[in-house]
Amino acid sequence: MIDRLALSLTCLGVCSGLSAQPEQIAVGSKNFTEGYVLAEIMAQLLESRGIPVERRFGFGGTLVAFEALRAGEIDVYAEYTGTIGQVILGSDATLNSVQLAAALAQLDLEALPALGFNNTYALAVTSPTARRYNLRTISDLQALSDLRFGLSHEFRDRADGWPGLKSIYGLSQDSSGIEHGLAYQALLEGEIDVTDAYSTDGDLQRYQLVVLEDDRGYFPSYHALPLTRQDLDSEVKAILGELADRLDDESMRALNAEVVVENRSFAEAAAAFLLAQGLVTEVQAPTVNMWRSLVNNTLVHLKLTGIALLAACLTGLSLALAVYRSRRLSKVVLYVAGLLQTIPSIALLALMIPVAGVGQTPAIIALFLYSLLPIVRNAITALVTIDPLLRRVATALGLTHLQQLRHVYIPLALPHVLAGVRIAAVVSIGTATLAAFIGAGGLGEPIVTGLALNNTSLILQGAIPAALLALCAELVFEALERWLVPRHLTSAQLVS
Amino acid sequence: MSGIIELQAVTKRYAESIVLDDLSLSIPPRSITGVIGESGSGKSTLLQLVNGLVLPDSGTVNVFGKPLPRDDLARFRRRVGYAVQGTGLFPHLRIAQNIGLLGALERWSPADIDARTAELMRLMDLSPELKLRYPYQLSGGQQQRVGICRAMFLRPEILLLDEPFSGVDPLTRRDIHTRFLELLAAEPATVVLVTHDIAEARRLASELVIVHDGRLIQTGETAEVMRNPATKHVALLVGDSSDD
């Protein structure tokens, strides 16, 4: 039985040991339409000049993308001057370009020439709402305390977002947080009345929303530019510099609308733009093969969960064996593992960034920490609940401690342990979809992109395979249990 | 004294309660000694002193003429068979694996293990087809026989039995007794049998040890103790012959 166990663990390990990426320019993006479009424009421009590009799109938030850049996980992504000043550098004052460059230089970063448009924050309402309350400016909201504000999480928390807006305009309404990709839907369905938007958002056109004028000039300017590290190859910098001032507000909004309204892919929209601007001479036929990306995403997903699970098994079981004989130590271990479990997964992933950067490593660490509790708890419970008579007999028959473990304790604990690993596996597969927010890829990637585009079929391209994968994990562990554990000791038997 | 098992002034406490109090005992080789007493009299503790499951607070325990080897108890215990009430068969192992486990740990060849298992099962009247079953698929009586087979696998010089025959009907029990005595005739060992069943003790034991409240009350040949109980309490204990 032990040999089979060892074999199973080895297989799991081999399955997990998948590929690494070759050296390229890694272009990143945050997870909203404009971010993807700009990233795709930069990527295709570089590719047209013969520079290989790795696309690392969909980072879940400014700090994630920023940390990815600093850590060298990505080489460039599109950022906004206002965001750099306020969120990243923590400066309340609006910085001019010289101050910005100096501040970035201290972090070994560099802002390339701005792309032209100013995508500042805005508040949007539906046209019926605007008509009903005669809304034109943000000041008009003041008297309407019944309006429900559904705001994106980042906007709610930024000093230059909701808190400041509220005090400058004297708004008394409360706000609830909502994923930006879902906000317009909620607006149209009447679940919320006001949301935040970006002034170049193609959805504004799509849903015929009314943008309220910032009549007190509260929002700082958000000029988009490629943000990169100083040590980036100067040839690459020069190529990206060609994009300077090529996009005004209107053309950016049109590009965004092409994607969200006309359902063109980021790649198609970007290619059309580059061609129209004469930056490329021929369209690089952007091939988006759904099946290939599905297979890739699934493999990455398996890698993330596989490595995390394997590490959690080894650590969890060793830990359980080390502490189960001491009631106090067992308690401490279970408390700590339980505590880790209570951290919301998205928060744990975010907490990983300062420690382990972004990408697959922090995702694996976070998944590992999550998998630990079910494995350790089940293993310790299984070990301490072994019939005391069997322990006494095993000792009295002259089995050494190791022999007792191998021939009695581990086989008897196995059904519980397997059940724990099974729970950990299924939970990991689900949680790993969130890892796309920190750039780890996997099946969460189409989900994150789909959320940004409000594209259900894209979301399902991640959600369905993830669900199937979880189901497969269930079946695999069921088969494993049947193979390793005598039927009368299986967990099904234990439950009944 | 020349016992294979020698206890000298042994005292054992758990928390504040005294389980065994200044107990001395010598058990001769090849004897079958019945240890009699009510529940809580300390008789199981007495048994577990012999194979080192329990260590005395004071006094000495010598087995095979020496103190227990504390640094190598596992090897020592393989010379001392052990079977208990409730059998303690390993539920995840088949019958043959339960019986032959110690052989496998001693690196016997599979053929030797098979042969020894078959021999013991024959002696204890267990049908060979039970070999591949799991313990839960056997009757209580069959499980007890398997427990004896397992304890006897390495031909131990001492066999410690902690009420291993209780919990089955009298007829089955008597059959197991007969088989057990035949097995002992074929493979002699010094047996210490803890029981609260005086009929069982009378049938199996050549010597009796009467324990009460952690103290030794009387020892001697079975017939002698039956004939001349030292106290009223002993008379009450040995006078009960309910299922004989």
XYZ file of C-alpha atoms in Angstrom, chain B residues 13-236:
224
model
C 0.763 4.447 40.490
C -1.381 6.351 38.042
C -1.867 9.944 39.171
C -2.475 9.438 42.899
C -4.092 6.013 42.872
C -1.965 2.965 43.518
C -2.561 0.257 40.925
C 0.007 -2.251 42.082
C 1.396 -2.154 45.594
C 4.673 -3.836 46.558
C 3.941 -6.889 44.486
C 6.392 -9.771 44.165
C 5.809 -12.754 41.944
C 7.740 -15.570 40.281
C 6.360 -17.447 37.327
C 8.018 -20.777 36.461
C 8.842 -21.682 32.840
C 6.299 -23.648 30.800
C 3.535 -22.943 33.314
C 0.115 -21.553 32.555
C -0.587 -18.966 35.205
C -4.070 -17.575 35.597
C -4.222 -14.062 37.065
C -7.607 -13.615 38.734
C -9.204 -10.474 40.116
C -12.101 -8.124 39.626
C -12.031 -5.217 37.204
C -9.646 -2.573 38.469
C -7.682 -4.995 40.601
C -4.509 -4.234 38.609
C -4.282 -7.522 36.757
C -3.952 -5.989 33.259
C -1.272 -3.622 34.552
C 0.556 -6.634 35.964
C 0.554 -8.192 32.493
C 1.783 -5.022 30.801
C 4.704 -4.795 33.219
C 6.026 -8.010 31.718
C 6.350 -6.697 28.139
C 7.277 -3.156 29.121
C 4.044 -1.446 28.039
C 3.981 -0.227 31.635
C 7.112 0.665 33.566
C 7.142 0.250 37.355
C 7.561 3.261 39.671
C 9.648 1.118 41.982
C 10.759 -2.476 42.213
C 12.246 -4.642 39.480
C 10.851 -6.703 36.660
C 13.146 -9.420 35.296
C 12.204 -11.474 32.273
C 14.436 -14.211 30.829
C 16.640 -13.615 33.879
C 17.377 -9.973 33.023
C 15.772 -6.551 33.431
C 13.820 -5.424 30.365
C 16.180 -3.975 27.716
C 14.793 -0.441 27.595
C 16.756 0.517 24.503
C 15.578 -2.451 22.490
C 12.085 -3.231 23.667
C 10.811 -3.992 20.148
C 13.125 -6.961 19.703
C 12.451 -8.163 23.252
C 8.691 -8.032 22.670
C 8.975 -10.343 19.673
C 9.959 -13.076 22.150
C 6.796 -12.317 24.145
C 3.473 -12.970 22.429
C 0.492 -10.751 23.249
C -3.220 -11.234 22.639
C -6.054 -9.173 24.062
C -9.752 -8.960 24.543
C -11.259 -7.397 21.447
C -8.392 -9.052 19.539
C -6.812 -5.817 18.228
C -6.628 -7.281 14.738
C -5.536 -4.677 12.187
C -8.672 -3.879 10.169
C -6.786 -2.933 6.993
C -4.867 -6.207 6.801
C -6.237 -9.533 5.607
C -6.228 -12.481 8.015
C -3.021 -13.962 6.597
C -1.349 -10.532 6.751
C -2.430 -10.065 10.366
C -1.034 -13.442 11.361
C 2.160 -13.140 9.294
C 2.976 -9.459 9.964
C 5.797 -10.244 12.406
C 7.246 -12.810 9.994
C 7.356 -10.158 7.291
C 9.043 -7.717 9.680
C 11.582 -10.413 10.570
C 12.243 -10.760 6.831
C 11.025 -14.320 6.561
C 10.575 -15.565 3.013
C 6.985 -15.437 1.737
C 6.987 -19.233 1.508
C 8.002 -19.564 5.165
C 5.357 -17.040 6.193
C 2.706 -18.919 4.215
C 3.725 -22.237 5.711
C 3.764 -20.923 9.277
C 0.420 -19.161 8.782
C -1.166 -22.334 7.397
C 0.231 -24.380 10.277
C -1.142 -22.017 12.944
C -4.521 -21.738 11.256
C -4.762 -25.521 11.115
C -3.829 -25.854 14.787
C -6.444 -23.248 15.763
C -9.037 -24.846 13.482
C -9.341 -21.906 11.091
C -10.379 -22.779 7.557
C -7.660 -21.850 4.993
C -10.203 -19.932 2.935
C -10.337 -17.278 5.665
C -6.781 -16.207 4.804
C -7.866 -13.561 2.331
C -10.734 -12.175 4.374
C -10.610 -9.017 6.456
C -11.155 -9.225 10.238
C -14.639 -7.692 10.064
C -15.730 -10.610 7.882
C -15.014 -13.140 10.666
C -17.076 -14.147 13.683
C -15.927 -13.113 17.150
C -14.629 -16.594 17.900
C -12.710 -16.784 14.630
C -11.157 -13.396 15.332
C -9.982 -14.609 18.744
C -8.313 -17.611 17.152
C -6.595 -15.313 14.648
C -5.390 -13.181 17.569
C -3.805 -16.271 19.146
C -2.209 -17.277 15.823
C -0.691 -13.819 15.454
C 0.678 -13.868 19.002
C 2.232 -17.301 18.434
C 3.702 -16.611 15.001
C 7.347 -16.222 16.051
C 7.096 -19.122 18.571
C 7.478 -16.814 21.579
C 8.825 -18.217 24.814
C 6.258 -16.224 26.788
C 2.639 -15.618 25.847
C 0.684 -12.840 27.564
C -3.087 -13.133 27.267
C -5.383 -10.344 28.489
C -8.868 -11.888 28.579
C -8.518 -12.988 24.973
C -11.376 -15.491 25.129
C -14.092 -13.339 26.622
C -17.129 -12.217 24.723
C -18.029 -15.421 22.917
C -20.554 -18.072 23.834
C -19.494 -20.847 26.263
C -19.441 -23.639 23.686
C -17.260 -21.687 21.279
C -15.050 -20.664 24.141
C -14.583 -24.238 25.257
C -13.667 -25.245 21.716
C -11.107 -22.444 21.526
C -9.681 -23.550 24.906
C -9.215 -27.080 23.578
C -7.496 -25.846 20.438
C -5.315 -23.510 22.438
C -4.151 -26.322 24.724
C -3.323 -28.454 21.676
C -1.333 -25.588 20.213
C 0.580 -25.234 23.489
C 1.275 -28.947 23.542
C 2.817 -28.627 20.097
C 4.658 -25.390 20.850
C 5.230 -25.037 24.572
C 5.433 -21.533 26.077
C 5.095 -19.866 29.442
C 1.576 -18.452 29.518
C 0.230 -15.659 31.720
C -3.526 -15.473 31.352
C -5.489 -12.594 32.826
C -9.135 -13.489 33.239
C -12.116 -12.801 35.423
C -13.647 -16.133 34.474
C -12.732 -18.723 37.102
C -14.021 -21.598 34.954
C -11.607 -20.599 32.198
C -8.765 -20.334 34.695
C -9.563 -23.755 36.136
C -9.645 -25.323 32.698
C -6.424 -23.761 31.410
C -4.211 -22.686 34.312
C -1.823 -24.825 36.286
C -1.099 -21.957 38.698
C -3.311 -19.195 40.023
C -2.386 -15.660 41.104
C -5.146 -13.818 42.972
C -4.943 -10.005 42.873
C -7.116 -7.650 44.861
C -6.743 -3.860 45.057
C -3.241 -4.008 43.611
C -2.029 -6.543 46.129
C -1.164 -10.177 45.742
C -3.563 -12.214 47.909
C -2.669 -15.780 47.100
C -0.555 -17.849 44.679
C -0.271 -21.557 44.209
C -1.296 -24.529 42.117
C -4.790 -24.147 40.808
C -6.184 -27.168 42.637
C -4.542 -26.084 45.888
C -5.947 -22.527 45.714
C -9.383 -23.904 44.932
C -9.187 -26.274 47.846
C -7.760 -23.816 50.391
C -8.677 -20.224 49.574
C -6.579 -17.917 51.778
C -9.363 -15.449 52.496
C -13.089 -15.174 52.256
C -12.597 -12.930 49.234
C -10.574 -15.589 47.434
C -13.200 -18.164 48.317
C -15.860 -15.969 46.743
